[in-house]
């Protein structure tokens, strides 16, 4: 009887070392950029009480979750996003946390949905949030971080765009045209570019809008400039919301990010908790899903039972980002690379281990050195050792028992140019 070979669960990934190197490159760039903007890292549990998500989004969210009842008869869900966890953390220590504060996290998330290009059931996501201020400069800080991050990945300003809209502006316009029940309208507007004009009009009709209101709303969402929007709105509230966007753009222009942002009123964001500026980041041709998306959520903590504490943030998923970087040939080589390979003609394994530790420590001048060092794990011929050194991408091979080296020195070969040398630890390390 044959045993079935274990299969990878649908919508998940294995990270062999080559893939993990790419993943760590993404994580390192995320973390270094967030820290350069003075965001602090936090984490939470991989599962939460189910009510944390149903309380925010309603019972319909359950179909999109991995949820279960645990042995204590508690309804639990694997986290599908990080913002509710962040809100819970903020509520729990609302009085102790000095506001405003800037936090980031890189959680593993789970969503039970159809696995397709750019979207999996298990994925990683960078979350950056600012809590405790209603200032538009919080949005500016987040967008500056996004643009900086994408530049660090190697993308040019013309290859991505941060599209900016405003729930506040949209809400005031819906009020201006007398649209009923905006909560039914937002999910339809979020699907506007995905479902086609006829389906869009029908969905808005079902939400209670008249033909005239639908035409006005469609024209409004098609505006491409601040000037076009100014000609469409008349209320003080709409003018104030538009001025907020203008201030945001002027700030980003002053900081050198003006080419990275544009007005895009087609961006609505489906989640009900957004209250102000919303934004999504796309490759310039919008040939794939949004790279990142987020917005202001000033009422979320209140919705979940706490005090009203303003917040704004975004999430950037690793799947679409990696696809985009791969498309632009911006991912690093997945192959292993080590600094030193320690070899022995006589298979003196004790000397091999001793020398390996010497080079991991580095020279006296490099007390914080972090060299990568490999060596054979069993006696083998020199040819096999060199074969292993090449396979592991070693830069320098160090021979522990070469007959041309004096005490305190080693013969070594620089595999990058094939040259042989003799030197002490400091001289060999300097060769890197």
Short mmCIF file of C-alpha atoms in Angstrom, two decimals:
data_model
loop_
_atom_site.label_atom_id
_atom_site.label_comp_id
_atom_site.label_asym_id
_atom_site.label_seq_id
_atom_site.Cartn_x
_atom_site.Cartn_y
_atom_site.Cartn_z
CA UNK A 1 0.00 0.00 0.00
CA UNK A 2 1.52 3.32 -1.08
CA UNK A 3 1.45 6.34 1.23
CA UNK A 4 0.03 9.57 -0.22
CA UNK A 5 2.63 12.31 -0.60
CA UNK A 6 1.77 15.32 1.62
CA UNK A 7 0.41 18.25 -0.40
CA UNK A 8 0.80 21.98 0.13
CA UNK A 9 -2.50 23.55 1.30
CA UNK A 10 -4.15 25.63 -1.43
CA UNK A 11 -3.25 29.33 -1.39
CA UNK A 12 -0.10 28.87 0.72
CA UNK A 13 3.61 28.82 -0.11
CA UNK A 14 6.73 26.91 0.86
CA UNK A 15 9.82 29.01 1.40
CA UNK A 16 12.87 26.98 0.42
CA UNK A 17 16.14 28.81 1.23
CA UNK A 18 16.23 30.55 -2.18
CA UNK A 19 12.68 31.89 -1.70
CA UNK A 20 13.37 32.79 1.92
CA UNK A 21 16.33 34.94 0.85
CA UNK A 22 13.98 36.96 -1.39
CA UNK A 23 11.45 37.17 1.45
CA UNK A 24 14.09 38.42 3.88
CA UNK A 25 15.20 41.05 1.36
CA UNK A 26 11.62 42.37 1.31
CA UNK A 27 11.35 42.21 5.12
CA UNK A 28 14.72 43.95 5.61
CA UNK A 29 13.77 46.80 3.26
CA UNK A 30 10.39 47.19 4.96
CA UNK A 31 11.92 47.24 8.44
CA UNK A 32 14.83 49.56 7.63
CA UNK A 33 12.57 52.08 5.92
CA UNK A 34 9.98 52.05 8.72
CA UNK A 35 12.71 52.49 11.33
CA UNK A 36 14.31 55.32 9.32
CA UNK A 37 10.97 57.17 9.68
CA UNK A 38 11.05 56.45 13.47
CA UNK A 39 8.23 53.88 13.52
CA UNK A 40 8.44 51.29 16.33
CA UNK A 41 7.79 47.60 15.68
CA UNK A 42 4.99 45.72 17.45
CA UNK A 43 3.29 42.32 17.10
CA UNK A 44 0.14 40.54 18.23
CA UNK A 45 -1.26 37.00 18.27
CA UNK A 46 -1.94 35.10 15.04
CA UNK A 47 -5.51 34.47 16.21
CA UNK A 48 -8.06 36.71 17.90
CA UNK A 49 -11.61 36.37 19.23
CA UNK A 50 -13.94 36.24 16.24
CA UNK A 51 -15.99 39.15 17.61
CA UNK A 52 -13.05 41.50 17.01
CA UNK A 53 -13.72 41.13 13.27
CA UNK A 54 -17.52 40.76 13.31
CA UNK A 55 -17.77 43.80 15.59
CA UNK A 56 -15.86 45.85 13.00
CA UNK A 57 -17.22 44.43 9.74
CA UNK A 58 -20.40 42.51 10.56
CA UNK A 59 -21.24 38.79 10.41
CA UNK A 60 -20.67 38.62 6.62
CA UNK A 61 -16.91 38.82 7.25
CA UNK A 62 -16.97 35.25 8.63
CA UNK A 63 -17.08 33.74 5.12
CA UNK A 64 -13.68 35.33 4.43
CA UNK A 65 -11.98 34.05 7.60
CA UNK A 66 -10.32 30.92 8.87
CA UNK A 67 -12.36 30.54 12.07
CA UNK A 68 -12.97 27.75 14.56
CA UNK A 69 -14.25 27.02 18.05
CA UNK A 70 -11.41 26.16 20.44
CA UNK A 71 -11.40 23.63 23.30
CA UNK A 72 -12.75 26.27 25.66
CA UNK A 73 -15.76 26.75 23.36
CA UNK A 74 -14.50 30.19 22.27
CA UNK A 75 -15.06 31.50 18.72
CA UNK A 76 -11.60 32.22 17.31
CA UNK A 77 -10.32 33.45 13.93
CA UNK A 78 -6.87 33.55 12.37
CA UNK A 79 -6.13 37.23 11.77
CA UNK A 80 -7.08 38.41 8.24
CA UNK A 81 -5.67 41.92 8.78
CA UNK A 82 -3.72 43.78 11.46
CA UNK A 83 -5.73 46.97 12.06
CA UNK A 84 -8.29 45.42 14.48
CA UNK A 85 -5.45 43.94 16.54
CA UNK A 86 -3.77 47.35 16.60
CA UNK A 87 -7.03 48.96 17.69
CA UNK A 88 -7.36 46.40 20.50
CA UNK A 89 -3.80 47.11 21.67
CA UNK A 90 -4.50 50.84 21.66
CA UNK A 91 -7.79 50.44 23.57
CA UNK A 92 -6.11 48.28 26.24
CA UNK A 93 -3.45 50.90 27.04
CA UNK A 94 -5.16 54.07 25.79
CA UNK A 95 -4.20 56.14 28.83
CA UNK A 96 -0.59 54.93 29.05
CA UNK A 97 0.44 55.43 25.42
CA UNK A 98 2.02 58.80 24.64
CA UNK A 99 0.26 60.14 21.54
CA UNK A 100 0.76 60.54 18.71
CA UNK A 101 2.85 57.42 18.11
CA UNK A 102 4.06 55.61 15.00
CA UNK A 103 4.09 51.81 14.90
CA UNK A 104 4.75 49.15 12.27
CA UNK A 105 4.34 45.39 12.04
CA UNK A 106 4.99 42.65 9.46
CA UNK A 107 2.36 40.01 10.33
CA UNK A 108 1.51 36.72 8.66
CA UNK A 109 -2.19 36.97 7.72
CA UNK A 110 -4.87 34.49 6.64
CA UNK A 111 -7.94 34.95 4.44
CA UNK A 112 -10.26 32.26 3.18
CA UNK A 113 -10.78 33.42 -0.39
CA UNK A 114 -10.11 32.25 -3.92
CA UNK A 115 -6.37 31.91 -4.50
CA UNK A 116 -5.31 33.81 -7.63
CA UNK A 117 -2.48 35.93 -9.03
CA UNK A 118 -1.47 38.51 -6.46
CA UNK A 119 -3.75 37.07 -3.77
CA UNK A 120 -3.15 34.03 -1.57
CA UNK A 121 -4.82 32.58 1.52
CA UNK A 122 -1.69 33.05 3.61
CA UNK A 123 0.58 36.07 3.12
CA UNK A 124 2.74 38.68 4.83
CA UNK A 125 1.93 42.35 5.01
CA UNK A 126 3.73 45.47 6.18
CA UNK A 127 1.46 47.63 8.33
CA UNK A 128 2.44 51.20 9.24
CA UNK A 129 0.11 53.32 11.39
CA UNK A 130 0.05 56.66 13.17
CA UNK A 131 -2.26 56.85 16.18
CA UNK A 132 -3.44 59.89 18.11
CA UNK A 133 -3.56 62.77 15.62
CA UNK A 134 -6.08 64.07 13.07
CA UNK A 135 -3.39 66.08 11.27
CA UNK A 136 -3.07 65.59 7.50
CA UNK A 137 0.70 65.49 8.02
CA UNK A 138 0.30 61.96 9.38
CA UNK A 139 -0.96 60.91 5.93
CA UNK A 140 1.97 62.83 4.38
CA UNK A 141 4.43 60.93 6.59
CA UNK A 142 2.98 57.55 5.60
CA UNK A 143 3.00 58.37 1.88
CA UNK A 144 6.57 59.66 2.10
CA UNK A 145 7.53 56.34 3.72
CA UNK A 146 5.78 54.36 0.94
CA UNK A 147 7.55 56.33 -1.81
CA UNK A 148 10.92 56.03 -0.03
CA UNK A 149 10.42 52.28 0.38
CA UNK A 150 9.54 51.69 -3.27
CA UNK A 151 12.53 53.78 -4.34
CA UNK A 152 14.75 51.63 -2.11
CA UNK A 153 13.40 48.55 -3.88
CA UNK A 154 14.65 50.17 -7.10
CA UNK A 155 11.41 51.48 -8.58
CA UNK A 156 11.49 54.91 -10.24
CA UNK A 157 8.85 57.56 -9.55
CA UNK A 158 7.32 57.04 -12.99
CA UNK A 159 6.82 53.32 -12.31
CA UNK A 160 4.37 53.63 -9.40
CA UNK A 161 1.70 56.06 -8.24
CA UNK A 162 -0.01 56.73 -4.91
CA UNK A 163 -3.64 57.48 -5.81
CA UNK A 164 -5.36 59.68 -3.23
CA UNK A 165 -9.06 60.17 -2.53
CA UNK A 166 -11.17 61.24 0.46
CA UNK A 167 -14.10 59.52 2.13
CA UNK A 168 -14.88 62.88 3.73
CA UNK A 169 -15.04 64.56 0.30
CA UNK A 170 -17.13 61.75 -1.13
CA UNK A 171 -19.52 61.82 1.85
CA UNK A 172 -20.09 65.56 1.47
CA UNK A 173 -20.75 65.15 -2.27
CA UNK A 174 -23.22 62.31 -1.67
CA UNK A 175 -24.99 64.63 0.77
CA UNK A 176 -24.95 67.46 -1.82
CA UNK A 177 -26.70 65.33 -4.44
CA UNK A 178 -29.12 63.90 -1.88
CA UNK A 179 -27.97 60.26 -2.12
CA UNK A 180 -29.67 58.02 0.48
CA UNK A 181 -27.80 55.61 2.77
CA UNK A 182 -24.09 56.15 1.89
CA UNK A 183 -23.17 52.89 3.68
CA UNK A 184 -24.85 51.01 0.79
CA UNK A 185 -23.18 53.22 -1.81
CA UNK A 186 -19.51 52.89 -0.72
CA UNK A 187 -19.12 49.17 -1.50
CA UNK A 188 -20.59 49.79 -4.98
CA UNK A 189 -18.23 52.73 -5.62
CA UNK A 190 -15.29 50.55 -4.57
CA UNK A 191 -16.19 48.11 -7.38
CA UNK A 192 -16.86 50.83 -10.00
CA UNK A 193 -13.87 50.11 -12.27
CA UNK A 194 -14.21 46.34 -11.91
CA UNK A 195 -17.84 45.74 -12.86
CA UNK A 196 -18.45 47.95 -15.93
CA UNK A 197 -20.81 50.94 -16.44
CA UNK A 198 -24.07 48.99 -16.73
CA UNK A 199 -23.54 46.82 -13.66
CA UNK A 200 -22.32 49.91 -11.76
CA UNK A 201 -25.49 51.88 -12.64
CA UNK A 202 -27.74 48.94 -11.70
CA UNK A 203 -25.99 48.47 -8.34
CA UNK A 204 -26.41 52.17 -7.53
CA UNK A 205 -30.06 52.01 -8.56
CA UNK A 206 -30.47 49.08 -6.15
CA UNK A 207 -28.81 51.24 -3.47
CA UNK A 208 -31.56 53.86 -3.98
CA UNK A 209 -29.96 56.42 -6.32
CA UNK A 210 -31.81 58.08 -9.19
CA UNK A 211 -30.54 58.18 -12.77
CA UNK A 212 -29.56 61.86 -12.34
CA UNK A 213 -27.68 61.13 -9.10
CA UNK A 214 -25.83 58.22 -10.74
CA UNK A 215 -24.74 60.43 -13.66
CA UNK A 216 -23.50 63.17 -11.30
CA UNK A 217 -21.66 60.68 -9.09
CA UNK A 218 -19.99 58.99 -12.07
CA UNK A 219 -18.86 62.36 -13.44
CA UNK A 220 -17.55 63.38 -10.01
CA UNK A 221 -15.51 60.19 -9.60
CA UNK A 222 -14.03 60.70 -13.07
CA UNK A 223 -12.46 64.08 -12.08
CA UNK A 224 -8.69 63.97 -12.58
CA UNK A 225 -7.62 67.28 -11.04
CA UNK A 226 -8.28 69.48 -8.02
CA UNK A 227 -9.66 72.15 -10.38
CA UNK A 228 -12.24 69.76 -11.85
CA UNK A 229 -13.39 68.79 -8.35
CA UNK A 230 -13.61 72.44 -7.28
CA UNK A 231 -16.04 73.05 -10.14
CA UNK A 232 -18.21 70.12 -9.00
CA UNK A 233 -18.63 70.86 -5.28
CA UNK A 234 -20.38 73.76 -3.57
CA UNK A 235 -20.68 73.05 0.17
CA UNK A 236 -18.26 74.37 2.81
CA UNK A 237 -17.62 70.82 4.02
CA UNK A 238 -16.61 69.66 0.53
CA UNK A 239 -14.34 72.69 0.08
CA UNK A 240 -12.67 71.96 3.44
CA UNK A 241 -12.14 68.29 2.50
CA UNK A 242 -10.64 69.35 -0.82
CA UNK A 243 -8.34 71.87 0.91
CA UNK A 244 -7.06 68.98 3.05
CA UNK A 245 -6.01 67.09 -0.10
CA UNK A 246 -4.35 70.21 -1.50
CA UNK A 247 -2.35 70.66 1.72
CA UNK A 248 -1.30 66.99 1.57
CA UNK A 249 -0.09 67.31 -2.03
CA UNK A 250 1.77 70.57 -1.33
CA UNK A 251 3.56 68.96 1.63
CA UNK A 252 4.62 65.92 -0.40
CA UNK A 253 5.73 68.21 -3.24
CA UNK A 254 7.95 70.15 -0.82
CA UNK A 255 9.48 66.88 0.45
CA UNK A 256 10.35 65.69 -3.06
CA UNK A 257 7.49 63.24 -3.55
CA UNK A 258 5.23 65.33 -5.79
CA UNK A 259 5.67 63.00 -8.77
CA UNK A 260 4.62 60.00 -6.67
CA UNK A 261 1.06 61.10 -5.82
CA UNK A 262 -2.05 61.94 -7.81
CA UNK A 263 -5.75 62.54 -7.28
CA UNK A 264 -7.81 59.40 -7.93
CA UNK A 265 -11.42 59.65 -6.77
CA UNK A 266 -12.12 56.13 -8.03
CA UNK A 267 -10.36 54.91 -4.87
CA UNK A 268 -12.95 54.32 -2.16
CA UNK A 269 -11.64 51.34 -0.13
CA UNK A 270 -14.32 48.80 0.73
CA UNK A 271 -13.89 48.73 4.50
CA UNK A 272 -16.55 50.68 6.39
CA UNK A 273 -14.23 52.08 9.08
CA UNK A 274 -12.42 54.63 6.85
CA UNK A 275 -13.39 58.24 7.67
CA UNK A 276 -11.05 60.57 5.75
CA UNK A 277 -8.19 60.32 3.26
CA UNK A 278 -7.96 56.91 1.53
CA UNK A 279 -5.20 55.85 -0.84
CA UNK A 280 -3.92 52.94 -2.91
CA UNK A 281 -0.56 52.35 -4.57
CA UNK A 282 -0.39 50.87 -8.07
CA UNK A 283 2.22 50.18 -10.69
CA UNK A 284 1.83 52.99 -13.21
CA UNK A 285 -0.09 50.93 -15.76
CA UNK A 286 -2.35 49.36 -13.08
CA UNK A 287 -1.48 45.98 -14.61
CA UNK A 288 -1.81 44.22 -11.24
CA UNK A 289 -3.57 44.54 -7.93
CA UNK A 290 -2.81 47.44 -5.58
CA UNK A 291 0.67 47.19 -4.05
CA UNK A 292 -0.58 48.92 -0.89
CA UNK A 293 -3.70 50.60 0.43
CA UNK A 294 -4.99 52.35 3.49
CA UNK A 295 -6.52 55.47 4.94
CA UNK A 296 -7.81 57.30 7.98
CA UNK A 297 -9.95 55.46 10.54
CA UNK A 298 -10.76 57.95 13.31
CA UNK A 299 -13.73 55.99 14.72
CA UNK A 300 -12.40 52.40 14.79
CA UNK A 301 -11.44 52.24 18.48
CA UNK A 302 -14.85 53.70 19.37
CA UNK A 303 -16.58 51.06 17.21
CA UNK A 304 -14.73 48.36 19.13
CA UNK A 305 -15.78 49.67 22.54
CA UNK A 306 -13.00 52.12 23.41
CA UNK A 307 -12.65 55.89 23.37
CA UNK A 308 -12.46 57.71 20.05
CA UNK A 309 -8.77 57.81 19.11
CA UNK A 310 -7.87 58.99 15.59
CA UNK A 311 -5.63 56.83 13.42
CA UNK A 312 -4.34 56.41 9.89
CA UNK A 313 -2.35 53.61 8.31
CA UNK A 314 -1.76 51.29 5.38
CA UNK A 315 -0.94 47.70 4.52
CA UNK A 316 1.50 46.54 1.82
CA UNK A 317 1.31 42.86 0.87
CA UNK A 318 4.38 40.83 -0.04
CA UNK A 319 2.76 38.87 -2.90
CA UNK A 320 1.93 41.74 -5.29
CA UNK A 321 5.12 43.59 -4.31
CA UNK A 322 7.30 40.59 -5.19
CA UNK A 323 5.43 40.17 -8.51
CA UNK A 324 6.07 43.83 -9.34
CA UNK A 325 9.77 43.69 -8.43
CA UNK A 326 10.15 40.49 -10.43
CA UNK A 327 8.50 42.16 -13.44
CA UNK A 328 11.04 45.01 -13.23
CA UNK A 329 13.95 42.59 -12.62
CA UNK A 330 14.62 44.19 -9.21
CA UNK A 331 14.79 41.11 -6.99
CA UNK A 332 18.26 40.07 -5.75
CA UNK A 333 19.81 36.74 -6.68
CA UNK A 334 18.23 33.95 -4.62
CA UNK A 335 21.50 32.00 -4.56
CA UNK A 336 23.44 31.53 -1.34
CA UNK A 337 26.53 33.65 -0.77
CA UNK A 338 29.12 33.18 2.00
CA UNK A 339 32.21 35.23 2.77
CA UNK A 340 34.67 32.48 3.66
CA UNK A 341 34.93 28.74 3.12
CA UNK A 342 37.46 26.97 5.39
CA UNK A 343 39.23 24.04 3.67
CA UNK A 344 41.85 21.51 4.73
CA UNK A 345 44.22 19.38 2.61
CA UNK A 346 44.70 16.94 5.51
CA UNK A 347 41.08 16.95 6.74
CA UNK A 348 42.16 18.42 10.09
CA UNK A 349 38.59 19.05 11.27
CA UNK A 350 39.61 20.51 14.63
CA UNK A 351 41.74 23.11 12.87
CA UNK A 352 38.88 23.76 10.44
CA UNK A 353 36.42 24.50 13.30
CA UNK A 354 39.00 26.60 15.15
CA UNK A 355 39.72 28.72 12.05
CA UNK A 356 36.05 29.09 11.21
CA UNK A 357 35.41 30.68 14.61
CA UNK A 358 38.41 32.95 14.11
CA UNK A 359 36.93 34.36 10.91
CA UNK A 360 33.39 34.60 12.27
CA UNK A 361 34.78 36.86 14.99
CA UNK A 362 36.66 38.99 12.44
CA UNK A 363 39.71 41.12 13.12
CA UNK A 364 40.31 43.08 16.31
CA UNK A 365 39.32 46.25 14.45
CA UNK A 366 35.96 44.68 13.56
CA UNK A 367 34.54 43.68 16.92
CA UNK A 368 31.01 43.81 15.44
CA UNK A 369 31.88 41.73 12.38
CA UNK A 370 29.24 39.37 11.09
CA UNK A 371 31.04 37.29 8.49
CA UNK A 372 29.39 34.23 7.02
CA UNK A 373 31.68 31.20 7.21
CA UNK A 374 31.18 27.66 5.92
CA UNK A 375 33.31 24.50 5.95
CA UNK A 376 33.05 20.74 5.35
CA UNK A 377 31.17 18.70 7.95
CA UNK A 378 33.04 15.48 7.22
CA UNK A 379 36.51 14.60 5.81
CA UNK A 380 36.51 14.87 2.01
CA UNK A 381 38.91 15.38 -0.88
CA UNK A 382 39.96 18.95 -1.67
CA UNK A 383 38.14 18.83 -5.01
CA UNK A 384 34.86 18.12 -3.21
CA UNK A 385 35.54 20.92 -0.74
CA UNK A 386 36.08 23.42 -3.55
CA UNK A 387 32.97 22.17 -5.30
CA UNK A 388 31.00 22.85 -2.11
CA UNK A 389 32.62 26.30 -1.75
CA UNK A 390 31.56 27.23 -5.28
CA UNK A 391 28.03 25.89 -4.80
CA UNK A 392 27.61 27.99 -1.65
CA UNK A 393 28.85 31.11 -3.43
CA UNK A 394 31.98 31.54 -1.29
CA UNK A 395 34.08 34.62 -2.02
CA UNK A 396 37.29 33.38 -0.41
CA UNK A 397 38.59 29.87 0.37
CA UNK A 398 40.99 29.69 3.32
CA UNK A 399 43.37 26.71 3.59
CA UNK A 400 44.14 25.86 7.21
CA UNK A 401 47.23 23.78 6.38
CA UNK A 402 48.80 25.33 3.28
CA UNK A 403 52.60 24.87 3.26
CA UNK A 404 53.35 28.46 2.08
CA UNK A 405 51.86 30.19 5.13
CA UNK A 406 53.86 31.18 8.23
CA UNK A 407 52.49 31.00 11.79
CA UNK A 408 49.50 33.32 12.16
CA UNK A 409 48.90 33.38 8.41
CA UNK A 410 46.86 31.35 5.92
CA UNK A 411 46.99 30.60 2.26
CA UNK A 412 43.75 31.72 0.62
CA UNK A 413 42.16 31.85 -2.81
CA UNK A 414 39.91 34.68 -3.95
CA UNK A 415 37.28 32.83 -5.99
CA UNK A 416 36.09 36.08 -7.55
CA UNK A 417 39.25 36.42 -9.63
CA UNK A 418 41.02 33.08 -9.06
CA UNK A 419 44.14 34.62 -7.43
CA UNK A 420 46.14 32.99 -4.61
CA UNK A 421 47.47 34.96 -1.62
CA UNK A 422 48.96 34.57 1.85
CA UNK A 423 47.95 36.75 4.80
CA UNK A 424 46.76 37.02 8.39
CA UNK A 425 43.11 37.38 9.47
CA UNK A 426 43.14 41.19 9.09
CA UNK A 427 44.58 41.02 5.56
CA UNK A 428 42.13 38.32 4.45
CA UNK A 429 39.12 40.15 5.93
CA UNK A 430 40.28 43.35 4.19
CA UNK A 431 40.05 41.48 0.86
CA UNK A 432 36.27 41.41 1.21
#
